[in-house]
Amino acid sequence: MAIPLRLRAAVSISIFALLLILPSCSAQDIQVVNAERRIDLTSHIIKVFLTLKVENTGASPASEILLAFPPTQVDHLAVVKAQVATGKRKKKTYTPLDVNPKELPDAPNGTKYLSISLLNPLAAGEAVTLEVLYILTHSLEPFPVEISQSESQLVYYHDSALILSPYHIKQQITFIKTPTTKVESFTVVDPTHRAGTELKYGPYNDRPPHSYSPVIVHLENNSPFAVVEELVREVEISHWGSLQITEQYKLAHAGARHKGVFSRVEYQSRPGHSGVSSFRHLLARLPPRVHSVYYRDEIGNISSSRLRLGALKSELEIEPRYPLFGGWKATFVIGYGLPLEDFLFESPDGRRYLNFSYGCPLVETVVDKLTIKVVLPEGSKEPSAVVPFPVNQYLEKKYSYLDIVGRTVVVLEKNNVVPEHNIPFQVYYHFNPIFMLAEPLMLTSVFFLLFVTCVAYLHIDLSLRK
């Protein structure tokens, strides 16, 4: 009996080991039939649109497709989205796909990978078209690093004429869109063509895996390099009918640093030529039905703001006390109120939940560090947050007037936030309505005790005479 048992154990271990080392489909079994990449450099937030037609040339089905990124871009990746396209032209539909980091031990030159999980395994001989969007921040390098008030801003952009991929690419082409026609220089990798604001690399045929051809584009970009170094948004829930929002900003101009003396006379008299890379206005998109809006800094209230109310959104145009040039910074606070019924709901299991938008209200702005603090009513229990992307979550306490045990605060932190992160998130919690009576009863008790004390004092004779 000992020999058959050993034989069974050996066979089981062999099968298990075979399953571990036998992948569903190797990189050599996947090839990219056609790849098109479009890089948008019109803003300081770089958007890259990638279309891949992928074919399975192996015998085993493939359940994932890998995206490769050089190590210089990984730290600047803010968003990576993928979707699969089905149908043709007007009948084409798109289905979102999950994208997750992938560790491979044999990655050349520090290449990092992301895995796109397909809805259905790609069978042998089948092809699928994937649409990928990824966004890069802090990837435009100002050169020269310092400019005067009358100079335009020039930046370097580093990339590759060939699409970095772990697969063989039969045909590929790359388009780079620049803000203006002023391009100081660019690397030529034949065939390379330039027409107007578009730079075209390719087409290139039959490139092996991990092909890379570095290019540098030196171009003019005077768009506002608005970067919020730190933003703290506090969302305070009151079950008495209001939602109070307080946003504390540390804003900086991340473009080429300003050199020399600032002349306000020249800046105002020649708006099209002086300080073209600076910015003096910022637009914040707020929810509809906003009220009690204020905008202030350390000195006090700033009156240079305009609020436009609409049925679907509200827009607040703010103007700092001074225009921001490269390297300059400003701190300010924006606050406003919202009706509670638009954002607080009750789930079928009896829990309350807040449905609010993540991200930064300022348009075309990068946030290096965003902290959202959701202050729950006193007495809330079992809080939990549902966010559609990874964030750092923890709880803390906050004490306000008339609080006894303090209010639970759900803290959500994320770095490298872009406008594409402005999507709803939810915070769930249990709340007993009896806690709403705590503060009114406390105030009533205090006034009652004060009244009794006054009555007793008026009716007690404290004189020493008999």
Short mmCIF file of C-alpha atoms in Angstrom, two decimals:
data_model
loop_
_atom_site.label_atom_id
_atom_site.label_comp_id
_atom_site.label_asym_id
_atom_site.label_seq_id
_atom_site.Cartn_x
_atom_site.Cartn_y
_atom_site.Cartn_z
CA MET A 1 0.00 0.00 0.00
CA ALA A 2 2.93 2.36 0.58
CA ILE A 3 4.06 2.32 -3.08
CA PRO A 4 0.69 3.31 -4.62
CA LEU A 5 0.30 6.11 -2.09
CA ARG A 6 3.75 7.44 -2.95
CA LEU A 7 2.95 7.13 -6.65
CA ARG A 8 -0.30 9.06 -6.25
CA ALA A 9 1.45 11.81 -4.29
CA ALA A 10 4.18 12.09 -6.92
CA VAL A 11 1.64 12.28 -9.75
CA SER A 12 -0.39 14.95 -7.90
CA ILE A 13 2.70 17.06 -7.23
CA SER A 14 3.79 16.74 -10.86
CA ILE A 15 0.40 17.85 -12.18
CA PHE A 16 0.30 20.79 -9.77
CA ALA A 17 3.80 21.88 -10.75
CA LEU A 18 2.92 21.55 -14.45
CA LEU A 19 -0.10 23.79 -13.99
CA LEU A 20 2.07 26.38 -12.27
CA ILE A 21 4.73 26.53 -14.96
CA LEU A 22 2.42 26.16 -17.95
CA PRO A 23 0.92 29.58 -18.78
CA SER A 24 -2.33 29.94 -20.65
CA CYS A 25 -0.59 31.85 -23.40
CA SER A 26 2.97 33.20 -23.60
CA ALA A 27 4.02 36.58 -24.98
CA GLN A 28 5.35 34.87 -28.12
CA ASP A 29 1.83 33.64 -28.88
CA ILE A 30 0.42 37.19 -28.99
CA GLN A 31 1.13 39.71 -31.71
CA VAL A 32 -0.12 43.23 -32.31
CA VAL A 33 -1.44 43.41 -35.84
CA ASN A 34 -1.89 47.17 -35.84
CA ALA A 35 -1.07 49.85 -33.25
CA GLU A 36 -1.90 53.55 -33.34
CA ARG A 37 -0.81 55.98 -30.63
CA ARG A 38 -1.89 59.62 -30.31
CA ILE A 39 -0.07 61.83 -27.79
CA ASP A 40 -1.73 65.11 -26.81
CA LEU A 41 0.75 67.73 -25.58
CA THR A 42 -1.63 70.73 -25.68
CA SER A 43 -1.78 70.84 -21.87
CA HIS A 44 0.62 70.09 -19.04
CA ILE A 45 -1.52 66.97 -18.45
CA ILE A 46 -0.44 64.57 -21.21
CA LYS A 47 -3.10 62.27 -22.62
CA VAL A 48 -2.10 59.24 -24.67
CA PHE A 49 -4.69 57.35 -26.73
CA LEU A 50 -3.57 53.88 -27.79
CA THR A 51 -5.46 51.58 -30.16
CA LEU A 52 -4.25 47.99 -30.36
CA LYS A 53 -5.51 45.22 -32.59
CA VAL A 54 -4.25 42.09 -30.87
CA GLU A 55 -4.22 38.59 -32.35
CA ASN A 56 -3.63 35.25 -30.66
CA THR A 57 -1.28 33.26 -32.89
CA GLY A 58 -0.73 30.45 -30.38
CA ALA A 59 -2.68 27.32 -29.56
CA SER A 60 -3.82 28.28 -26.03
CA PRO A 61 -6.41 30.93 -25.13
CA ALA A 62 -5.19 34.27 -23.73
CA SER A 63 -6.99 35.87 -20.80
CA GLU A 64 -4.86 39.00 -20.47
CA ILE A 65 -2.93 41.51 -22.56
CA LEU A 66 0.14 43.28 -21.17
CA LEU A 67 1.02 46.96 -21.47
CA ALA A 68 4.66 47.96 -21.06
CA PHE A 69 5.97 51.28 -19.72
CA PRO A 70 9.54 52.51 -19.32
CA PRO A 71 10.58 53.22 -15.71
CA THR A 72 10.75 56.97 -16.43
CA GLN A 73 6.98 57.03 -17.10
CA VAL A 74 5.70 54.72 -14.38
CA ASP A 75 6.03 57.26 -11.58
CA HIS A 76 4.12 59.83 -13.65
CA LEU A 77 1.19 57.58 -14.56
CA ALA A 78 -2.01 59.02 -13.10
CA VAL A 79 -4.70 57.03 -14.91
CA VAL A 80 -4.74 53.94 -17.13
CA LYS A 81 -8.08 52.92 -18.64
CA ALA A 82 -8.80 50.17 -21.15
CA GLN A 83 -11.88 49.12 -23.04
CA VAL A 84 -12.70 46.62 -25.74
CA ALA A 85 -14.43 47.71 -28.92
CA THR A 86 -17.06 45.55 -30.59
CA GLY A 87 -19.03 46.25 -33.74
CA LYS A 88 -18.23 48.59 -36.61
CA ARG A 89 -18.43 52.37 -36.96
CA LYS A 90 -21.77 53.76 -35.71
CA LYS A 91 -22.73 50.43 -34.13
CA LYS A 92 -19.44 50.16 -32.25
CA THR A 93 -19.77 49.68 -28.49
CA TYR A 94 -17.13 49.84 -25.75
CA THR A 95 -16.86 47.72 -22.62
CA PRO A 96 -14.48 48.76 -19.79
CA LEU A 97 -11.78 46.29 -18.76
CA ASP A 98 -9.86 45.87 -15.52
CA VAL A 99 -6.25 47.06 -15.48
CA ASN A 100 -3.88 45.91 -12.72
CA PRO A 101 -0.11 45.95 -12.12
CA LYS A 102 1.80 42.86 -13.26
CA GLU A 103 5.20 41.78 -11.97
CA LEU A 104 7.46 39.88 -14.38
CA PRO A 105 10.89 38.75 -13.20
CA ASP A 106 12.58 38.98 -16.62
CA ALA A 107 11.53 42.57 -17.45
CA PRO A 108 14.34 44.20 -19.50
CA ASN A 109 15.76 47.59 -18.46
CA GLY A 110 13.35 48.03 -15.58
CA THR A 111 10.24 47.85 -17.75
CA LYS A 112 6.98 47.90 -15.79
CA TYR A 113 3.84 46.08 -16.89
CA LEU A 114 0.10 46.47 -16.50
CA SER A 115 -2.29 43.64 -17.24
CA ILE A 116 -5.57 44.15 -19.09
CA SER A 117 -8.03 41.40 -18.16
CA LEU A 118 -10.18 40.35 -21.11
CA LEU A 119 -13.88 39.68 -20.63
CA ASN A 120 -13.62 36.42 -22.56
CA PRO A 121 -10.39 34.49 -23.24
CA LEU A 122 -8.99 35.20 -26.68
CA ALA A 123 -9.06 31.88 -28.52
CA ALA A 124 -6.38 30.76 -30.97
CA GLY A 125 -6.61 32.68 -34.25
CA GLU A 126 -8.97 35.32 -32.88
CA ALA A 127 -8.31 39.06 -32.73
CA VAL A 128 -9.62 41.85 -30.52
CA THR A 129 -9.35 45.65 -30.65
CA LEU A 130 -8.44 47.44 -27.42
CA GLU A 131 -8.72 51.17 -26.71
CA VAL A 132 -6.33 52.39 -24.00
CA LEU A 133 -6.08 55.82 -22.39
CA TYR A 134 -3.25 56.69 -20.05
CA ILE A 135 -2.42 60.07 -18.54
CA LEU A 136 1.00 61.38 -17.57
CA THR A 137 1.73 64.24 -15.17
CA HIS A 138 4.92 66.23 -14.55
CA SER A 139 6.32 64.87 -17.83
CA LEU A 140 7.05 68.17 -19.59
CA GLU A 141 10.46 69.53 -18.63
CA PRO A 142 10.79 73.34 -18.95
CA PHE A 143 13.85 74.39 -20.93
CA PRO A 144 15.13 76.96 -20.34
CA VAL A 145 14.26 76.46 -16.70
CA GLU A 146 13.95 80.23 -16.13
CA ILE A 147 12.26 82.78 -18.37
CA SER A 148 11.55 86.48 -18.13
CA GLN A 149 8.12 88.07 -18.14
CA SER A 150 8.18 88.68 -21.91
CA GLU A 151 9.37 85.20 -22.97
CA SER A 152 7.33 82.18 -24.03
CA GLN A 153 7.67 78.85 -22.26
CA LEU A 154 9.52 76.02 -23.99
CA VAL A 155 9.46 72.44 -22.75
CA TYR A 156 11.04 69.08 -23.51
CA TYR A 157 9.01 65.93 -24.02
CA HIS A 158 10.79 62.55 -23.88
CA ASP A 159 9.29 59.37 -25.35
CA SER A 160 9.91 56.69 -27.95
CA ALA A 161 9.06 56.69 -31.64
CA LEU A 162 8.29 52.98 -31.24
CA ILE A 163 5.60 51.71 -28.92
CA LEU A 164 7.14 49.76 -26.06
CA SER A 165 5.44 46.37 -25.96
CA PRO A 166 6.25 42.80 -24.89
CA TYR A 167 4.73 41.62 -28.20
CA HIS A 168 5.76 41.67 -31.82
CA ILE A 169 4.11 44.62 -33.60
CA LYS A 170 3.44 44.16 -37.32
CA GLN A 171 2.54 47.79 -38.02
CA GLN A 172 2.52 50.91 -35.84
CA ILE A 173 2.25 54.66 -36.10
CA THR A 174 2.52 57.52 -33.56
CA PHE A 175 1.04 61.02 -33.75
CA ILE A 176 2.14 63.85 -31.44
CA LYS A 177 -0.11 66.90 -31.20
CA THR A 178 1.57 70.15 -30.11
CA PRO A 179 -0.16 73.28 -28.74
CA THR A 180 1.22 75.56 -31.48
CA THR A 181 3.19 75.28 -34.67
CA LYS A 182 6.31 76.52 -32.85
CA VAL A 183 8.52 73.45 -32.44
CA GLU A 184 12.17 74.22 -31.79
CA SER A 185 13.46 70.73 -32.60
CA PHE A 186 12.50 67.06 -32.66
CA THR A 187 14.25 63.74 -33.11
CA VAL A 188 13.94 62.21 -36.57
CA VAL A 189 13.37 58.46 -36.84
CA ASP A 190 12.56 57.78 -40.49
CA PRO A 191 9.88 58.00 -41.61
CA THR A 192 9.03 61.20 -39.71
CA HIS A 193 6.72 63.93 -40.97
CA ARG A 194 5.54 67.23 -39.51
CA ALA A 195 2.50 69.20 -40.65
CA GLY A 196 1.10 72.13 -38.67
CA THR A 197 0.65 71.10 -35.04
CA GLU A 198 1.04 67.36 -35.73
CA LEU A 199 4.20 65.29 -35.68
CA LYS A 200 4.00 61.82 -37.24
CA TYR A 201 6.36 58.92 -36.54
CA GLY A 202 5.93 55.91 -38.79
CA PRO A 203 4.51 53.73 -40.05
CA TYR A 204 7.01 51.14 -38.81
CA ASN A 205 6.66 47.49 -39.74
CA ASP A 206 7.61 44.23 -38.03
CA ARG A 207 9.22 45.48 -34.84
CA PRO A 208 10.32 42.83 -32.30
CA PRO A 209 9.24 42.88 -28.63
CA HIS A 210 10.62 45.62 -26.38
CA SER A 211 11.76 47.77 -29.29
CA TYR A 212 12.55 51.31 -28.18
CA SER A 213 13.76 54.38 -30.05
CA PRO A 214 14.06 57.48 -27.83
CA VAL A 215 12.89 60.82 -29.18
CA ILE A 216 12.92 64.34 -27.74
CA VAL A 217 10.54 67.10 -28.83
CA HIS A 218 11.34 70.70 -27.88
CA LEU A 219 8.15 72.73 -28.20
CA GLU A 220 6.31 75.81 -27.02
CA ASN A 221 3.63 75.26 -24.38
CA ASN A 222 2.13 78.30 -22.66
CA SER A 223 -0.81 76.51 -21.07
CA PRO A 224 -1.23 77.13 -17.32
CA PHE A 225 0.92 74.61 -15.42
CA ALA A 226 -1.46 74.72 -12.44
CA VAL A 227 -0.45 72.19 -9.79
CA VAL A 228 -2.11 71.89 -6.40
CA GLU A 229 0.66 70.65 -4.15
CA GLU A 230 -1.83 69.76 -1.42
CA LEU A 231 -5.62 69.89 -1.27
CA VAL A 232 -7.67 69.06 1.82
CA ARG A 233 -11.43 68.76 1.20
CA GLU A 234 -13.62 68.46 4.27
CA VAL A 235 -17.17 67.26 3.71
CA GLU A 236 -19.24 67.70 6.87
CA ILE A 237 -22.60 65.95 7.02
CA SER A 238 -25.42 67.39 9.11
CA HIS A 239 -28.67 65.46 9.22
CA TRP A 240 -30.46 68.75 9.84
CA GLY A 241 -30.36 69.32 6.08
CA SER A 242 -26.99 70.65 4.97
CA LEU A 243 -23.66 69.53 3.56
CA GLN A 244 -20.78 71.91 4.25
CA ILE A 245 -17.68 71.75 2.04
CA THR A 246 -14.34 73.38 2.91
CA GLU A 247 -11.40 73.13 0.49
CA GLN A 248 -7.89 74.27 1.46
CA TYR A 249 -5.55 74.77 -1.51
CA LYS A 250 -1.78 75.10 -1.83
CA LEU A 251 -1.44 76.11 -5.48
CA ALA A 252 1.78 76.44 -7.49
CA HIS A 253 2.83 77.26 -11.04
CA ALA A 254 5.00 74.28 -12.06
CA GLY A 255 6.32 75.77 -15.30
CA ALA A 256 9.58 77.57 -16.04
CA ARG A 257 10.58 79.75 -13.10
CA HIS A 258 10.15 83.50 -13.46
CA LYS A 259 13.33 85.57 -13.50
CA GLY A 260 13.79 89.28 -13.22
CA VAL A 261 11.38 91.90 -11.91
CA PHE A 262 7.62 91.63 -12.34
CA SER A 263 6.06 94.70 -14.03
CA ARG A 264 2.30 94.93 -13.48
CA VAL A 265 2.09 97.87 -15.91
CA GLU A 266 3.59 95.79 -18.71
CA TYR A 267 1.49 92.79 -17.73
CA GLN A 268 -1.77 94.71 -17.99
CA SER A 269 -0.88 96.82 -21.04
CA ARG A 270 0.39 93.90 -23.17
CA PRO A 271 -1.75 90.89 -22.16
CA GLY A 272 -0.97 88.94 -25.33
CA HIS A 273 2.81 89.29 -25.08
CA SER A 274 3.67 89.72 -21.41
CA GLY A 275 3.41 86.76 -19.08
CA VAL A 276 1.83 84.44 -21.66
CA SER A 277 2.65 81.35 -19.58
CA SER A 278 1.23 82.80 -16.36
CA PHE A 279 -2.36 82.51 -15.22
CA ARG A 280 -4.60 84.80 -13.21
CA HIS A 281 -7.96 83.01 -13.48
CA LEU A 282 -9.01 79.54 -12.35
CA LEU A 283 -12.34 77.84 -13.00
CA ALA A 284 -13.90 75.54 -10.40
CA ARG A 285 -16.85 73.36 -11.39
CA LEU A 286 -19.12 72.91 -8.39
CA PRO A 287 -22.30 70.85 -7.99
CA PRO A 288 -25.68 72.43 -8.80
CA ARG A 289 -27.77 74.19 -6.14
CA VAL A 290 -24.65 75.41 -4.39
CA HIS A 291 -25.06 78.22 -1.85
CA SER A 292 -23.14 80.25 0.75
CA VAL A 293 -19.99 80.30 -1.41
CA TYR A 294 -16.90 82.07 -0.07
CA TYR A 295 -13.32 82.46 -1.30
CA ARG A 296 -10.59 83.79 0.99
CA ASP A 297 -6.93 83.55 1.95
CA GLU A 298 -4.80 84.47 4.97
CA ILE A 299 -5.50 88.19 4.53
CA GLY A 300 -9.26 87.82 4.32
CA ASN A 301 -12.09 87.56 1.83
CA ILE A 302 -11.19 87.87 -1.89
CA SER A 303 -13.94 89.62 -3.83
CA SER A 304 -12.52 88.92 -7.31
CA SER A 305 -14.67 85.87 -8.07
CA ARG A 306 -17.74 85.18 -10.19
CA LEU A 307 -20.34 82.48 -9.57
CA ARG A 308 -22.56 81.16 -12.36
CA LEU A 309 -25.40 78.91 -11.24
CA GLY A 310 -26.92 76.28 -13.55
CA ALA A 311 -29.34 73.40 -13.47
CA LEU A 312 -26.61 70.77 -14.00
CA LYS A 313 -23.52 72.47 -12.60
CA SER A 314 -22.23 75.67 -11.04
CA GLU A 315 -19.05 77.43 -12.11
CA LEU A 316 -16.92 79.57 -9.84
CA GLU A 317 -14.29 81.70 -11.56
CA ILE A 318 -11.69 82.80 -9.06
CA GLU A 319 -8.82 85.23 -9.39
CA PRO A 320 -5.87 85.16 -6.96
CA ARG A 321 -4.58 88.42 -5.54
CA TYR A 322 -1.71 88.34 -8.06
CA PRO A 323 -1.01 86.48 -11.33
CA LEU A 324 1.00 83.29 -10.92
CA PHE A 325 4.27 82.92 -12.81
CA GLY A 326 6.56 79.91 -12.83
CA GLY A 327 7.65 78.96 -9.32
CA TRP A 328 5.12 81.25 -7.63
CA LYS A 329 2.63 79.88 -5.10
CA ALA A 330 -0.68 80.84 -3.51
CA THR A 331 -2.81 79.46 -0.70
CA PHE A 332 -6.55 80.00 -0.38
CA VAL A 333 -9.77 78.44 0.89
CA ILE A 334 -13.04 77.81 -0.96
CA GLY A 335 -16.16 76.92 0.99
CA TYR A 336 -19.79 76.31 0.05
CA GLY A 337 -22.95 74.59 1.17
CA LEU A 338 -25.10 71.97 -0.57
CA PRO A 339 -28.58 70.57 0.10
CA LEU A 340 -28.30 67.25 1.89
CA GLU A 341 -31.05 65.48 -0.09
CA ASP A 342 -28.96 65.65 -3.28
CA PHE A 343 -26.07 63.63 -1.83
CA LEU A 344 -27.25 61.56 1.16
CA PHE A 345 -29.35 58.44 0.57
CA GLU A 346 -30.49 55.30 2.38
CA SER A 347 -29.48 51.83 1.18
CA PRO A 348 -31.84 48.81 1.25
CA ASP A 349 -30.04 47.41 4.32
CA GLY A 350 -30.85 50.55 6.35
CA ARG A 351 -27.45 52.21 6.12
CA ARG A 352 -27.02 55.85 5.13
CA TYR A 353 -24.51 56.65 2.42
CA LEU A 354 -22.96 59.77 0.98
CA ASN A 355 -22.57 59.89 -2.80
CA PHE A 356 -20.05 62.60 -3.65
CA SER A 357 -17.50 63.36 -6.36
CA TYR A 358 -13.83 62.60 -5.80
CA GLY A 359 -11.05 64.74 -7.25
CA CYS A 360 -10.44 68.47 -7.53
CA PRO A 361 -13.06 70.97 -8.78
CA LEU A 362 -10.42 73.12 -10.52
CA VAL A 363 -10.29 72.57 -14.28
CA GLU A 364 -7.09 71.18 -15.88
CA THR A 365 -5.27 70.90 -12.58
CA VAL A 366 -2.95 68.25 -11.18
CA VAL A 367 -3.15 67.53 -7.45
CA ASP A 368 0.03 66.08 -5.98
CA LYS A 369 -1.70 65.07 -2.75
CA LEU A 370 -5.46 65.02 -2.21
CA THR A 371 -7.02 64.36 1.20
CA ILE A 372 -10.78 64.04 1.51
CA LYS A 373 -12.22 64.07 5.03
CA VAL A 374 -15.85 63.00 5.38
CA VAL A 375 -17.08 64.15 8.80
CA LEU A 376 -19.98 61.93 9.86
CA PRO A 377 -22.65 62.96 12.39
CA GLU A 378 -21.96 62.17 16.02
CA GLY A 379 -23.18 58.67 16.84
CA SER A 380 -22.40 57.18 13.42
CA LYS A 381 -21.16 53.58 13.49
CA GLU A 382 -19.41 51.12 11.16
CA PRO A 383 -18.27 53.59 8.46
CA SER A 384 -16.91 52.22 5.19
CA ALA A 385 -15.88 53.86 1.93
CA VAL A 386 -16.29 52.57 -1.63
CA VAL A 387 -13.87 54.26 -4.04
CA PRO A 388 -13.47 53.11 -7.68
CA PHE A 389 -9.65 53.30 -7.52
CA PRO A 390 -6.98 52.58 -4.90
CA VAL A 391 -6.73 55.13 -2.07
CA ASN A 392 -5.29 55.18 1.42
CA GLN A 393 -8.13 54.97 3.97
CA TYR A 394 -8.17 55.47 7.73
CA LEU A 395 -10.39 56.88 10.49
CA GLU A 396 -9.90 59.76 12.89
CA LYS A 397 -11.95 61.78 15.38
CA LYS A 398 -13.09 65.39 15.28
CA TYR A 399 -14.67 67.39 18.08
CA SER A 400 -17.01 70.28 17.39
CA TYR A 401 -19.25 72.34 19.64
CA LEU A 402 -21.60 70.37 21.84
CA ASP A 403 -19.98 67.07 20.86
CA ILE A 404 -19.62 64.47 23.61
CA VAL A 405 -17.93 61.43 22.04
CA GLY A 406 -16.69 63.20 18.90
CA ARG A 407 -17.47 62.73 15.23
CA THR A 408 -16.00 59.92 13.14
CA VAL A 409 -14.01 61.16 10.15
CA VAL A 410 -13.37 58.93 7.13
CA VAL A 411 -10.08 60.03 5.54
CA LEU A 412 -9.27 59.17 1.90
CA GLU A 413 -5.82 60.04 0.55
CA LYS A 414 -4.46 59.77 -2.98
CA ASN A 415 -1.46 61.16 -4.85
CA ASN A 416 -1.21 62.29 -8.46
CA VAL A 417 -4.88 63.18 -9.01
CA VAL A 418 -6.13 64.46 -12.40
CA PRO A 419 -9.58 65.55 -13.69
CA GLU A 420 -10.35 61.96 -14.75
CA HIS A 421 -10.58 61.08 -11.05
CA ASN A 422 -13.67 63.29 -10.67
CA ILE A 423 -16.04 60.36 -10.34
CA PRO A 424 -18.46 59.52 -7.52
CA PHE A 425 -17.49 57.61 -4.39
CA GLN A 426 -19.64 56.44 -1.48
CA VAL A 427 -19.28 56.45 2.29
CA TYR A 428 -21.65 54.09 4.16
CA TYR A 429 -22.50 54.27 7.87
CA HIS A 430 -25.16 53.33 10.41
CA PHE A 431 -26.95 56.13 12.23
CA ASN A 432 -29.66 56.09 14.87
CA PRO A 433 -31.95 59.16 14.49
CA ILE A 434 -32.21 59.44 18.29
CA PHE A 435 -28.72 61.02 18.24
CA MET A 436 -30.19 64.02 16.43
CA LEU A 437 -31.92 64.94 19.70
CA ALA A 438 -28.69 64.92 21.73
CA GLU A 439 -27.66 68.52 21.06
CA PRO A 440 -31.18 70.05 21.37
CA LEU A 441 -31.69 68.17 24.65
CA MET A 442 -28.31 69.35 25.88
CA LEU A 443 -29.12 72.97 25.08
CA THR A 444 -32.58 72.63 26.62
CA SER A 445 -31.09 71.14 29.80
CA VAL A 446 -28.53 73.93 30.09
CA PHE A 447 -31.13 76.65 29.71
CA PHE A 448 -33.46 74.86 32.14
CA LEU A 449 -30.71 74.58 34.77
CA LEU A 450 -29.82 78.24 34.23
CA PHE A 451 -33.46 79.20 34.66
CA VAL A 452 -33.81 77.11 37.87
CA THR A 453 -30.60 78.62 39.23
CA CYS A 454 -31.85 82.14 38.58
CA VAL A 455 -35.22 81.40 40.23
CA ALA A 456 -33.54 79.84 43.25
CA TYR A 457 -31.17 82.75 43.57
CA LEU A 458 -34.03 85.28 43.52
CA HIS A 459 -36.02 83.38 46.16
CA ILE A 460 -33.23 82.59 48.61
CA ASP A 461 -32.49 85.11 51.33
CA LEU A 462 -28.72 85.21 51.84
CA SER A 463 -28.67 88.17 54.24
CA LEU A 464 -27.11 87.76 57.70
CA ARG A 465 -29.86 89.69 59.57
CA LYS A 466 -32.51 87.73 61.39
#
